Coordinates of C-alpha atoms in Angstrom, one line a residue:
M1 CA 0.0 0.0 0.0
R2 CA 1.0 3.6 -0.6
S3 CA 0.2 6.7 1.5
T4 CA 0.3 10.2 0.0
E5 CA -1.1 13.6 0.9
R6 CA -2.9 15.7 -1.6
D7 CA -4.6 19.0 -0.8
G8 CA -4.5 18.2 2.9
V9 CA -6.2 14.7 2.4
V10 CA -4.3 11.5 3.1
W11 CA -4.8 9.0 0.3
V12 CA -4.1 5.3 1.0
E13 CA -4.1 3.2 -2.2
P14 CA -2.5 0.2 -3.7
A15 CA 1.0 0.7 -5.2
H16 CA -0.6 -0.1 -8.6
A17 CA -4.3 0.0 -9.7
I18 CA -4.1 -3.6 -10.9
L19 CA -3.7 -4.7 -7.3
A20 CA -7.0 -3.1 -6.1
D21 CA -9.3 -5.9 -7.0
A22 CA -7.0 -8.5 -5.5
L23 CA -6.8 -6.6 -2.3
T24 CA -10.5 -5.9 -2.1
S25 CA -11.4 -9.5 -2.7
E26 CA -9.4 -10.5 0.4
L27 CA -11.5 -8.3 2.7
T28 CA -14.5 -9.7 4.6
V29 CA -17.8 -7.9 4.4
Q30 CA -17.5 -6.7 8.0
R31 CA -14.0 -5.3 7.3
R32 CA -15.3 -3.4 4.3
V33 CA -18.2 -1.9 6.3
E34 CA -15.7 -0.8 9.0
I35 CA -13.5 0.9 6.3
H36 CA -16.5 2.7 4.8
R37 CA -17.6 3.9 8.3
V38 CA -14.2 5.4 8.9
A39 CA -14.1 7.0 5.5
A40 CA -17.7 8.5 6.0
A41 CA -16.5 10.0 9.3
V42 CA -13.5 11.7 8.0
L43 CA -14.7 12.8 4.5
T44 CA -17.4 15.3 3.6
G45 CA -20.0 15.9 0.8
H46 CA -20.6 13.4 -1.9
R47 CA -17.8 11.1 -0.9
A48 CA -18.9 10.9 2.7
L49 CA -22.5 10.1 1.6
R50 CA -21.4 7.3 -0.7
H51 CA -19.3 5.7 2.0
R52 CA -22.3 6.0 4.4
V53 CA -24.4 4.1 1.8
E54 CA -21.8 1.4 1.5
A55 CA -21.5 1.1 5.3
A56 CA -25.3 0.9 5.9
D57 CA -26.2 -2.6 7.1
Q58 CA -29.7 -1.7 8.4
A59 CA -32.5 0.7 7.7
D60 CA -31.6 4.2 8.3
P61 CA -34.4 6.8 7.8
T62 CA -32.0 9.7 8.2
L63 CA -29.7 8.3 5.5
V64 CA -32.7 7.7 3.1
A65 CA -33.9 11.2 3.6
E66 CA -30.4 12.6 2.9
L67 CA -30.1 10.5 -0.2
L68 CA -33.4 11.7 -1.6
A69 CA -32.4 15.3 -0.8
A70 CA -29.0 14.8 -2.5
S71 CA -30.8 13.3 -5.6
R72 CA -33.0 16.4 -5.9
L73 CA -29.9 18.7 -5.6
A74 CA -28.0 16.7 -8.2
A75 CA -30.9 16.9 -10.6
D76 CA -31.1 20.7 -10.0
R77 CA -27.4 20.8 -11.0
G78 CA -28.0 18.7 -14.2
Q79 CA -26.2 15.7 -12.8
A80 CA -28.7 13.1 -13.9
D81 CA -26.6 10.0 -13.4
Q82 CA -25.6 10.9 -9.9
A83 CA -29.2 11.9 -9.0
M84 CA -30.5 8.5 -10.1
S85 CA -27.7 6.7 -8.2
Y86 CA -28.6 8.5 -5.0
A87 CA -32.3 7.7 -5.5
R88 CA -31.6 4.1 -6.3
S89 CA -29.7 3.7 -3.1
A90 CA -32.5 5.3 -1.2
V91 CA -35.0 2.7 -2.6
H92 CA -32.6 -0.1 -1.6
L93 CA -32.1 1.2 2.0
A94 CA -35.6 2.4 2.7
A95 CA -37.6 0.4 5.3
A96 CA -40.8 -1.3 4.2
G97 CA -43.9 0.9 4.4
A98 CA -44.3 4.6 4.0
E99 CA -40.5 5.2 3.7
H100 CA -40.1 2.7 0.8
E101 CA -43.3 4.1 -0.9
R102 CA -41.9 7.6 -0.7
A103 CA -38.6 6.5 -2.2
L104 CA -40.4 4.7 -5.1
I105 CA -42.4 7.9 -5.8
E106 CA -39.3 10.1 -5.7
I107 CA -37.3 7.9 -8.0
G108 CA -40.2 7.8 -10.4
L109 CA -40.5 11.5 -10.5
L110 CA -36.7 11.8 -10.9
A111 CA -36.9 9.4 -13.9
M112 CA -39.6 11.7 -15.4
R113 CA -37.4 14.7 -14.9
T114 CA -34.2 13.3 -16.3
R115 CA -35.8 10.9 -18.8
Q116 CA -33.9 7.9 -17.4
H117 CA -36.9 5.6 -17.2
E118 CA -34.8 2.6 -18.3
R119 CA -33.2 2.7 -14.8
I120 CA -36.6 2.1 -13.1
F121 CA -38.3 -0.3 -15.5
D122 CA -37.6 -3.1 -13.0
L123 CA -39.4 -1.1 -10.3
A124 CA -42.6 -0.6 -12.4
P125 CA -44.5 -3.5 -10.7
A126 CA -43.7 -2.0 -7.3
I127 CA -44.9 1.4 -8.4
E128 CA -48.1 -0.1 -9.8
A129 CA -48.7 -1.7 -6.4
L130 CA -48.5 1.6 -4.5
P131 CA -51.6 3.2 -3.1
A132 CA -53.4 5.2 -5.8
S133 CA -52.6 8.9 -5.9
V134 CA -52.2 11.6 -8.5
V135 CA -48.4 11.5 -8.1
R136 CA -48.2 7.7 -8.5
D137 CA -50.4 7.9 -11.5
V138 CA -48.4 10.6 -13.3
V139 CA -45.3 8.4 -12.8
L140 CA -47.1 5.4 -14.2
L141 CA -48.5 7.4 -17.1
E142 CA -45.0 7.8 -18.6
L143 CA -43.9 4.3 -17.6
R144 CA -46.9 2.8 -19.4
T145 CA -46.3 5.0 -22.5
L146 CA -42.7 3.9 -22.8
T147 CA -43.3 0.2 -22.2
G148 CA -46.0 0.1 -24.9
D149 CA -49.1 0.0 -22.7
I150 CA -50.7 2.9 -24.6
P151 CA -54.4 2.1 -23.7
G152 CA -53.4 1.9 -20.0
A153 CA -51.5 5.2 -20.3
L154 CA -54.5 6.9 -21.9
A155 CA -56.8 5.7 -19.2
L156 CA -54.6 7.1 -16.5
A157 CA -54.2 10.4 -18.4
L158 CA -57.9 11.0 -18.9
A159 CA -58.6 10.1 -15.2
L160 CA -55.9 12.6 -14.1
E161 CA -57.3 15.3 -16.3
A162 CA -60.8 14.8 -15.0
A163 CA -59.8 14.7 -11.3
P164 CA -60.2 17.9 -9.2
A165 CA -57.0 20.0 -9.0
V166 CA -57.1 22.1 -5.9
T167 CA -53.6 22.2 -4.6
P168 CA -50.6 23.8 -6.5
E169 CA -49.2 20.3 -6.7
E170 CA -52.3 18.9 -8.4
R171 CA -52.5 21.8 -10.8
A172 CA -48.9 21.3 -11.8
I173 CA -49.5 17.6 -12.4
R174 CA -52.6 18.3 -14.4
A175 CA -50.6 20.8 -16.6
H176 CA -48.0 18.1 -17.2
V177 CA -50.8 15.6 -18.1
A178 CA -52.3 18.2 -20.5
E179 CA -49.2 18.1 -22.7
A180 CA -48.8 14.3 -22.4
I181 CA -52.3 13.4 -23.6
P182 CA -51.8 14.5 -27.3
K183 CA -48.5 12.5 -27.3
V184 CA -50.4 9.4 -26.1
L185 CA -53.3 9.9 -28.6
M186 CA -50.8 10.3 -31.5
A187 CA -49.2 7.0 -30.4
M188 CA -52.7 5.5 -31.1
R189 CA -52.8 7.5 -34.4
D190 CA -55.9 9.4 -33.2
F191 CA -54.8 12.8 -34.5
P192 CA -58.2 14.4 -34.5
A193 CA -58.6 13.6 -30.8
A194 CA -55.2 15.1 -30.1
L195 CA -56.4 18.4 -31.7
D196 CA -59.7 18.2 -29.8
H197 CA -57.7 18.3 -26.6
L198 CA -55.8 21.5 -27.5
E199 CA -58.0 24.1 -25.9
I200 CA -58.7 22.2 -22.7
G201 CA -55.0 21.6 -22.4
R202 CA -54.3 25.3 -22.8
Q203 CA -56.8 26.0 -20.0
H204 CA -55.2 23.5 -17.6
I205 CA -51.7 24.9 -18.3
E206 CA -52.9 28.5 -17.7
E207 CA -54.2 27.4 -14.3
A208 CA -50.9 25.8 -13.3
P209 CA -48.4 27.5 -10.9
S210 CA -45.3 29.0 -12.4
D211 CA -43.4 29.6 -9.2
P212 CA -41.8 26.4 -7.8
D213 CA -42.0 27.8 -4.3
E214 CA -45.8 27.5 -4.4
L215 CA -45.4 23.7 -4.2
N216 CA -44.8 22.3 -0.8
D217 CA -43.4 19.0 -2.0
P218 CA -39.8 19.5 -3.0
A219 CA -39.8 16.5 -5.3
L220 CA -42.6 18.1 -7.4
R221 CA -41.3 21.6 -7.7
W222 CA -39.6 21.0 -11.0
L223 CA -43.1 20.4 -12.5
A224 CA -43.9 24.2 -12.1
Q225 CA -43.0 25.0 -15.7
P226 CA -46.2 25.9 -17.5
R227 CA -44.3 27.6 -20.4
D228 CA -42.5 24.4 -21.1
D229 CA -45.8 22.5 -20.9
L230 CA -47.4 24.9 -23.4
M231 CA -44.5 24.6 -25.8
R232 CA -44.8 20.8 -25.8
L233 CA -48.5 20.9 -26.2
L234 CA -48.2 23.2 -29.2
G235 CA -45.5 21.1 -30.7
W236 CA -47.5 17.9 -30.4
S237 CA -50.6 19.7 -31.8
L238 CA -48.6 20.9 -34.8
T239 CA -47.8 17.3 -35.6
A240 CA -51.4 16.2 -35.2
S241 CA -52.4 19.2 -37.5
L242 CA -50.1 18.0 -40.2
H243 CA -51.5 14.4 -40.1
S244 CA -55.0 15.7 -40.0
R245 CA -54.4 18.2 -42.8
R246 CA -55.6 21.0 -40.6
V247 CA -53.8 23.8 -42.5
D248 CA -56.0 26.4 -40.7
L249 CA -54.2 25.5 -37.4
I250 CA -50.6 25.1 -38.6
G251 CA -49.8 28.8 -39.3
S252 CA -51.2 30.0 -36.0
L253 CA -49.4 27.3 -34.0
I254 CA -46.1 28.1 -35.7
A255 CA -46.5 31.8 -35.0
E256 CA -47.3 31.1 -31.3
L257 CA -44.3 28.9 -31.0
D258 CA -42.1 31.7 -32.5
T259 CA -43.1 33.9 -29.6
L260 CA -42.7 31.3 -26.9
L261 CA -39.4 29.9 -28.1
G262 CA -37.6 33.3 -28.5
T263 CA -34.4 32.7 -26.5
T264 CA -35.8 29.9 -24.4
E265 CA -33.4 27.1 -23.7
S266 CA -34.8 23.9 -22.2
A267 CA -35.6 20.3 -22.9
A268 CA -39.1 21.4 -23.9
A269 CA -37.6 23.9 -26.4
V270 CA -35.8 21.0 -28.1
D271 CA -39.1 19.1 -28.4
A272 CA -40.9 22.2 -29.8
L273 CA -38.2 22.9 -32.3
V274 CA -38.0 19.3 -33.5
T275 CA -41.8 18.9 -33.9
R276 CA -42.0 22.2 -35.7
A277 CA -39.1 21.3 -38.0
R278 CA -41.0 18.1 -39.0
V279 CA -43.9 20.2 -40.1
F280 CA -41.6 22.6 -42.0
I281 CA -40.1 19.7 -43.9
F282 CA -43.5 18.4 -45.0
M283 CA -44.5 22.0 -45.9
G284 CA -41.4 22.2 -48.1
D285 CA -39.7 24.9 -46.1
I286 CA -36.3 23.2 -45.7
G287 CA -34.6 26.4 -44.7
R288 CA -36.6 26.9 -41.6
A289 CA -36.5 23.2 -40.8
R290 CA -32.7 23.4 -40.9
D291 CA -32.6 26.4 -38.7
D292 CA -34.8 24.8 -36.1
L293 CA -32.9 21.5 -36.2
A294 CA -29.5 23.2 -36.0
R295 CA -30.6 25.0 -32.8
A296 CA -32.2 21.9 -31.4
N297 CA -28.9 19.9 -31.9
V298 CA -27.0 22.6 -30.0
L299 CA -29.5 22.5 -27.1
V300 CA -29.8 18.7 -27.0
H301 CA -26.2 18.5 -25.6
R302 CA -27.3 20.6 -22.6
F303 CA -30.8 19.1 -22.3
P304 CA -30.6 15.4 -23.2
S305 CA -33.8 14.8 -21.2
S306 CA -36.0 16.0 -24.1
W307 CA -38.4 13.5 -25.6
T308 CA -37.1 14.1 -29.1
A309 CA -33.4 14.1 -28.5
G310 CA -32.8 11.1 -30.8
F311 CA -35.1 12.5 -33.5
A312 CA -33.3 15.8 -33.4
R313 CA -30.1 14.2 -34.7
T314 CA -31.9 11.9 -37.1
I315 CA -34.1 14.5 -38.8
Y316 CA -31.2 16.9 -39.0
A317 CA -29.2 14.2 -40.8
H318 CA -32.0 13.8 -43.3
V319 CA -32.1 17.5 -44.0
L320 CA -28.3 17.6 -44.4
F321 CA -28.7 14.8 -47.0
L322 CA -31.2 16.8 -48.9
V323 CA -29.1 20.0 -49.0
G324 CA -26.0 18.1 -50.2
E325 CA -23.9 17.9 -47.0
W326 CA -23.5 14.2 -47.2
D327 CA -20.4 13.7 -45.0
E328 CA -22.1 15.6 -42.1
S329 CA -25.3 13.7 -42.7
V330 CA -23.9 10.2 -42.5
T331 CA -21.8 11.1 -39.5
L332 CA -24.8 12.5 -37.6
A333 CA -27.0 9.6 -38.6
D334 CA -24.5 7.1 -37.4
A335 CA -24.2 8.9 -34.1
A336 CA -28.0 8.9 -33.8
V337 CA -27.9 5.1 -34.3
A338 CA -25.3 4.6 -31.6
L339 CA -26.9 7.1 -29.1
A340 CA -30.4 5.7 -29.5
L341 CA -29.4 2.5 -27.9
D342 CA -28.6 4.5 -24.7
E343 CA -31.9 6.2 -24.6
T344 CA -35.2 5.3 -23.0
D345 CA -37.2 5.9 -26.2
L346 CA -35.8 3.3 -28.5
S347 CA -38.3 4.4 -31.2
G348 CA -35.6 6.6 -32.7
W349 CA -33.3 3.7 -33.4
P350 CA -34.9 2.2 -36.5
I351 CA -35.5 5.6 -37.9
A352 CA -31.9 6.6 -37.4
L353 CA -30.9 3.4 -39.2
T354 CA -33.0 4.1 -42.2
V355 CA -31.8 7.7 -42.5
S356 CA -28.2 6.5 -42.3
T357 CA -28.8 4.5 -45.5
L358 CA -29.6 7.6 -47.7
V359 CA -26.0 8.7 -48.2
R360 CA -24.8 5.2 -48.6
A361 CA -27.5 4.5 -51.2
G362 CA -26.4 7.6 -53.2
R363 CA -22.8 6.3 -53.1
G364 CA -23.9 2.8 -54.3
E365 CA -22.9 1.0 -51.1
S366 CA -25.4 -1.9 -51.5
S367 CA -24.3 -4.2 -48.7
A368 CA -24.3 -1.4 -46.1
V369 CA -27.8 -0.3 -47.2
D370 CA -29.2 -3.8 -47.1
E371 CA -27.7 -4.5 -43.7
R372 CA -29.1 -1.3 -42.1
L373 CA -32.6 -1.6 -43.7
T374 CA -32.9 -5.2 -42.7
S375 CA -32.0 -4.4 -39.1
A376 CA -34.5 -1.5 -39.0
S377 CA -37.3 -3.7 -40.4
Q378 CA -36.7 -6.2 -37.6
A379 CA -37.3 -3.7 -34.8
K380 CA -40.1 -4.6 -32.5
L381 CA -43.4 -2.8 -33.2
S382 CA -43.3 -1.4 -29.7
I383 CA -40.2 0.7 -30.6
A384 CA -40.9 1.4 -34.2
G385 CA -41.5 5.1 -34.1
S386 CA -42.4 7.3 -37.1
Y387 CA -40.8 10.1 -39.0
D388 CA -41.0 9.7 -42.7
G389 CA -42.0 6.1 -43.6
D390 CA -40.9 6.6 -47.2
I391 CA -37.2 6.8 -46.4
P392 CA -36.5 3.0 -46.5
H393 CA -38.1 2.8 -49.9
L394 CA -36.3 6.0 -51.1
A395 CA -33.0 4.5 -50.1
R396 CA -33.7 1.3 -52.1
A397 CA -34.8 3.4 -55.1
E398 CA -31.7 5.6 -54.9
L399 CA -29.4 2.6 -54.6
A400 CA -31.0 1.0 -57.6
R401 CA -30.6 4.2 -59.6
A402 CA -27.0 4.6 -58.6
L403 CA -26.3 1.0 -59.7
G404 CA -28.2 1.6 -63.0
R405 CA -31.1 -0.8 -62.2
P406 CA -34.3 1.0 -63.3
D407 CA -36.5 -2.1 -62.8
A408 CA -35.4 -2.3 -59.1
Q409 CA -35.9 1.5 -58.8
L410 CA -39.5 1.2 -60.0
A411 CA -40.2 -1.8 -57.7
A412 CA -39.0 0.3 -54.6
T413 CA -41.5 3.0 -55.5
E414 CA -44.3 0.5 -55.7
S415 CA -43.5 -0.8 -52.2
A416 CA -43.4 2.8 -51.0
E417 CA -46.9 3.6 -52.4
A418 CA -48.3 0.5 -50.8
G419 CA -47.2 1.6 -47.3
A420 CA -47.6 5.4 -47.7
I421 CA -49.2 7.3 -44.9
G422 CA -51.2 10.6 -45.1
A423 CA -48.2 12.7 -44.3
S424 CA -45.9 11.3 -47.0
S425 CA -44.0 13.9 -49.0
L426 CA -44.2 11.5 -52.0
G427 CA -40.5 11.4 -52.7
W428 CA -41.1 7.9 -54.1
L429 CA -43.2 9.5 -56.9
T430 CA -40.1 11.4 -58.1
Y431 CA -38.1 8.1 -58.3
R432 CA -41.0 6.4 -60.1
I433 CA -41.2 9.0 -62.9
D434 CA -37.5 8.8 -63.4
A435 CA -37.6 5.0 -63.5
L436 CA -40.5 4.9 -65.9
A437 CA -38.8 7.4 -68.2
T438 CA -35.6 5.4 -68.2
L439 CA -37.6 2.3 -69.1
G440 CA -39.4 4.2 -71.9
R441 CA -42.9 3.9 -70.4
A442 CA -43.9 7.4 -71.4
D443 CA -47.7 7.2 -70.7
E444 CA -47.2 5.9 -67.2
A445 CA -44.5 8.5 -66.6
R446 CA -46.9 11.3 -67.7
A447 CA -49.7 10.0 -65.5
A448 CA -47.3 9.9 -62.5
F449 CA -46.1 13.4 -63.3
A450 CA -49.7 14.7 -63.1
L451 CA -49.9 13.5 -59.5
C452 CA -47.0 15.8 -58.5
T453 CA -48.9 18.8 -59.6
D454 CA -52.1 17.8 -57.7
P455 CA -52.6 20.5 -55.0
Q456 CA -54.3 17.9 -52.8
R457 CA -51.0 16.0 -52.5
L458 CA -47.9 16.8 -50.5
W459 CA -45.3 16.2 -53.2
R460 CA -42.1 18.1 -52.6
P461 CA -39.1 18.7 -54.9
F462 CA -36.6 17.2 -52.4
Y463 CA -35.4 14.5 -54.8
G464 CA -35.8 16.3 -58.1
S465 CA -37.5 19.5 -59.3
L466 CA -40.7 19.6 -61.3
G467 CA -38.9 21.0 -64.3
W468 CA -36.4 18.2 -64.3
L469 CA -39.3 15.6 -64.0
E470 CA -41.0 17.2 -66.9
G471 CA -37.8 16.8 -68.9
R472 CA -37.7 13.2 -68.0
V473 CA -41.3 12.7 -69.3
L474 CA -40.7 14.6 -72.5
E475 CA -37.5 12.6 -73.2
A476 CA -39.5 9.4 -72.8
E477 CA -42.1 10.8 -75.2
G478 CA -39.4 11.4 -77.8
D479 CA -39.6 15.2 -77.7
L480 CA -35.9 15.7 -77.2
G481 CA -35.7 19.4 -77.9
A482 CA -38.4 20.2 -75.4
A483 CA -36.8 17.8 -72.9
T484 CA -33.4 19.5 -73.2
A485 CA -35.1 22.9 -72.7
A486 CA -36.9 21.6 -69.6
Y487 CA -33.7 20.3 -68.1
R488 CA -31.9 23.6 -68.7
A489 CA -34.8 25.6 -67.4
S490 CA -34.8 23.6 -64.2
L491 CA -31.2 24.5 -63.6
S492 CA -32.1 28.2 -63.6
D493 CA -34.8 27.6 -60.9
P494 CA -33.5 28.8 -57.5
G495 CA -35.7 26.2 -55.8
S496 CA -33.9 23.4 -57.6
A497 CA -30.5 24.7 -56.6
R498 CA -31.5 24.3 -52.9
F499 CA -31.0 20.5 -53.4
P500 CA -27.6 20.1 -55.0
F501 CA -27.6 16.3 -55.7
P502 CA -30.8 16.2 -57.8
H503 CA -29.7 19.6 -59.3
A504 CA -26.5 17.9 -60.5
I505 CA -28.5 15.0 -62.0
A506 CA -30.5 17.5 -64.0
A507 CA -27.3 19.1 -65.2
F508 CA -26.0 15.7 -66.3
D509 CA -29.2 14.8 -68.1
A510 CA -29.1 18.2 -69.9
A511 CA -25.5 17.5 -70.9
R512 CA -26.2 13.9 -72.0
L513 CA -29.2 14.9 -74.1
L514 CA -27.4 17.8 -75.7
A515 CA -24.4 15.6 -76.6
A516 CA -26.8 13.0 -78.1
T517 CA -28.6 15.6 -80.3
G518 CA -25.4 17.3 -81.5
G519 CA -25.5 20.3 -79.2
D520 CA -22.7 22.8 -78.6
T521 CA -19.7 20.9 -77.2
A522 CA -18.6 23.7 -74.9
T523 CA -22.0 23.8 -73.3
V524 CA -22.1 20.0 -72.9
R525 CA -18.7 20.0 -71.3
A526 CA -19.7 22.9 -68.9
L527 CA -22.9 21.1 -67.8
A528 CA -21.1 17.8 -67.3
E529 CA -18.3 19.4 -65.3
Q530 CA -20.9 21.3 -63.2
A531 CA -22.6 17.9 -62.4
S532 CA -19.2 16.3 -61.8
E533 CA -18.2 18.8 -59.2
T534 CA -21.3 18.0 -57.0
F535 CA -21.0 14.3 -57.5
R536 CA -17.3 14.4 -56.5
R537 CA -18.0 16.5 -53.5
V538 CA -20.7 14.2 -52.1
G539 CA -18.9 11.0 -53.1
A540 CA -21.5 9.8 -55.6
A541 CA -19.1 7.6 -57.4
A542 CA -21.4 5.9 -59.9
Y543 CA -22.8 9.2 -61.1
L544 CA -19.3 10.7 -61.3
E545 CA -18.3 7.8 -63.5
R546 CA -21.1 8.5 -65.9
C547 CA -20.0 12.1 -66.1
A548 CA -16.4 11.0 -66.7
R549 CA -17.5 8.8 -69.6
L550 CA -19.4 11.6 -71.2
L551 CA -16.4 13.9 -70.8
D552 CA -14.2 11.2 -72.3
D553 CA -16.5 10.8 -75.3
L554 CA -16.3 14.6 -75.8
A555 CA -12.5 14.4 -75.6
D556 CA -12.4 11.5 -78.1
A557 CA -14.4 13.5 -80.5
G558 CA -12.3 16.6 -80.0
A559 CA -9.1 14.5 -80.4
S560 CA -10.3 13.0 -83.6
E561 CA -10.7 16.5 -85.1
T562 CA -7.4 17.7 -83.7
R563 CA -5.4 14.9 -85.2
T564 CA -6.4 16.0 -88.7
E565 CA -4.6 19.3 -88.1
P566 CA -1.1 19.5 -89.5
G567 CA 1.8 19.5 -87.1
D568 CA -0.1 18.1 -84.0
P569 CA 2.7 17.2 -81.6
F570 CA 0.3 15.2 -79.4
A571 CA -0.8 12.8 -82.2
P572 CA 1.0 9.7 -80.7
L573 CA -0.9 10.0 -77.4
T574 CA -4.1 8.2 -76.3
T575 CA -7.2 10.2 -75.4
R576 CA -6.4 10.0 -71.7
E577 CA -2.8 10.9 -72.3
R578 CA -3.8 13.9 -74.3
Q579 CA -6.0 15.1 -71.4
V580 CA -3.1 14.8 -69.0
A581 CA -0.7 16.5 -71.4
H582 CA -3.1 19.5 -71.9
A583 CA -3.5 19.8 -68.2
I584 CA 0.3 19.8 -67.6
A585 CA 0.6 22.4 -70.3
A586 CA -2.0 24.5 -68.4
G587 CA 0.3 24.4 -65.4
M588 CA -1.7 21.9 -63.2
T589 CA 0.0 19.7 -60.7
N590 CA -0.4 15.9 -60.7
K591 CA -2.7 16.1 -57.7
E592 CA -4.9 18.7 -59.5
I593 CA -5.0 16.6 -62.6
A594 CA -6.0 13.5 -60.6
E595 CA -8.9 15.5 -59.0
R596 CA -10.0 16.8 -62.4
L597 CA -10.0 13.4 -64.1
Y598 CA -11.2 11.5 -61.1
V599 CA -8.2 9.1 -61.0
S600 CA -5.5 8.5 -58.5
V601 CA -2.2 10.5 -58.4
T602 CA -0.4 7.2 -59.1
T603 CA -2.3 6.8 -62.4
V604 CA -1.4 10.4 -63.4
N605 CA 2.3 9.7 -62.6
F606 CA 2.0 6.7 -64.9
H607 CA 0.5 8.7 -67.8
V608 CA 3.1 11.5 -67.4
R609 CA 6.0 9.0 -67.8
N610 CA 4.3 7.5 -70.9
I611 CA 3.7 11.0 -72.4
L612 CA 7.3 12.1 -71.9
A613 CA 8.6 8.9 -73.4
K614 CA 6.3 8.9 -76.5
L615 CA 7.1 12.6 -77.2
E616 CA 10.8 12.1 -76.5
L617 CA 10.8 14.8 -73.9
T618 CA 12.7 15.0 -70.6
S619 CA 10.6 17.4 -68.5
R620 CA 7.2 19.0 -67.9
R621 CA 8.8 22.3 -69.0
D622 CA 9.6 20.8 -72.4
L623 CA 6.0 19.7 -72.7
R624 CA 4.7 23.2 -72.0
K625 CA 7.1 24.6 -74.6
L626 CA 5.9 22.1 -77.1
S627 CA 2.2 22.9 -76.4
V628 CA 2.8 26.7 -76.8
A629 CA 4.6 26.0 -80.1
S630 CA 1.8 23.8 -81.4
R631 CA -0.8 26.5 -80.6
G632 CA 1.2 28.9 -82.7
L633 CA 1.3 26.5 -85.6
R634 CA -2.5 25.8 -85.4
T635 CA -3.3 29.5 -85.2
T636 CA -1.2 30.2 -88.3
G637 CA -2.8 27.2 -90.1
L638 CA -6.3 28.4 -89.2
R639 CA -5.6 31.9 -90.5
R640 CA -4.4 30.5 -93.8
V641 CA -7.6 28.4 -94.1
S642 CA -9.8 31.4 -93.3
R643 CA -8.3 33.3 -96.1

C-alpha cells in the first residue's frame, strides 16, 4: 500500500491499480463496512455520503432522507446519473412501508425529470402496487407510455385530467398531463382527438403554478413549468395538425411557438423545435426546418432529457442529406444510431438506421444499405417510431438508380406507395417518374407526373425538381428538344438549386441529351463538369463515373478532329494521355489533374511517364514549350484556311 497527501487529504491506495481488485477480494464484508464507516466519518460531501451508503447494514431513515435530498440537488445541477444513483440507493435502503413508498415515488419523479426511465423499469410493478394517488399515476403514465401500454397510459391520463385539481401540486401535475395526452393519442394515431384536446390543455396549463416555491413537496417543484408544458402541447398539436391536414391551425401554431421559443433554452424547447421542423419539412420549407434543427442539436447536448433528442439528430441528418452535406449527414445519422441504444425511447433507433442509408445509397454501397434496412425492419413494433415512412423505400430506389437498375428502382417506389401514410411527402413519386422514363414507359410517366402537380397532395421537390421531371417525361415521349429545354430551365430555378444532388442529376441529363442531339460541345462540357463537381463533393461515385464517360467521349471526338490538323505534336498519345498532357501544359499539378480526371495520383504519374517517353521529352517544361509552339502552328494554319 502507498500513502500520499494531496490537498490536505491523506490517500491510502495500492501501489498499482491492478492490485486493487485483488486486495478488495481478500476483505471480509465486516471489514469493508468498517472501512466505509471510517471514510464516512473523515470525509465530507458526496464522498462521505457514498461511504455511508456502503456502510449501511440496516434501515436508516436519516440516510434515506439525505439520499433523496441529494438526488434532488444533483438533478437541479443537471447531474442526472448521480441523482439517479442516490435515489436508487434510497430505494434499496428504505424500510418497508411509507418510507419505501416515498422512495419509489421520488425515483419515479426523478426518472420523469431526467428521462432515465430505463433505470426504473424493473421497479414498475412495485410502483403499480403503490396506493393510488395523482403522483403515483403521473409516474405510471410515462412508464406505461414507454413500455407500450398505450391504452393503459391513456386511461390514466384521462382520469388525471378529470380529477379535481385544488392544490398547487395537483394543478402542476394536471398541466404536465395536458401536454402528455396528445402524445399518447398520437401514439394511437388518433390525430383528431389530439387536436380536440388542444383548448382544454391550454386551460389547464394556464391554471398551473409558475413559481416552484408555491409547491410544498420539493420532489414536485420542477413540475412548475407551464411555459414548457405549453411549448410541448403546441408542438404535439402541430404534428397532429399535419397528419389531419388542418392547414388552418398550422400557421397560427407556428407563430405562437415563435413567440414562446424566443431565446428559451430547455428540454421542452428541443421538443418544440423538432416537432416544428418536421412540419416545415412536409411543408417544403427546408430552410426553416434546418434552422430549427441546428438550434435543437446545440440544445440537446445541454438538455438530453427531451423526448425528441434522438429524433433531433436523425431528422437533421435527413435535412443535411437533402441539402447536399453528405459527410455531415452520415456522421450525424450514425451517431444517432449509436446514441439511440442508450436512450429510454428506442423508437428513434430504427428511424436513425434508415436515415443512415440515404448517403450510402447515393454512393452505391449496396451491402451497407441492405444491412441497415434489414436491421430497421426487424425492430419490435413497440419501438418502431415514425418520422418519414418513405425513407427506406427511397433509399432502395436511390441505390437502384446509382447502380443503374431502373426495374429495381421502380419496384421500390411500388413498395413505398403500398405503405404510404397521409403525411408522406411523396418522394417515391419522383423516383417512379425517373424509372418509368428510363424504361421508356412514357404514358405511365406522364400519369405519375400529373400526381406531382395535384394540389391535394404533399409532393415536394426534395429529390428532383418539377422542371427536371417534366424533362424526363418529355424525353420518354421522344420530344428531345423540349426535354433539353426543360432540363436547362430547371437548372435556372432557384428552388432546384437548394437541393444540390438532384440539381446535379438535372445538369448531367441536360449534358447527356445535348451531346446525343449534336448540341454545342462547350455547353455540354460545362454542364457535365458542373454535375461532376457536385458528384465528386458528395462522393456519388457511380454518377461521377457517368460524367467522366461523357467527358471522355467529348475528348475523343475533339481529339479526332485535332489529329487532322497539321503539325499536331500530341498525335501519338491516347485520349487520356492527351487530357493529361493538356492539363500539364496549363500548369496543373499531378494532384490537381487527378482530381479533375477522377483518377489517382499514381495513375497520373504513370501517364506522365508515358507522355514524356512517347514525345521524347525530358521534363514538364519541355512539354509546356511544345504545347505553346503547337498552338502557334495551329493558329497560323487556321488563319491560312480562313483566307
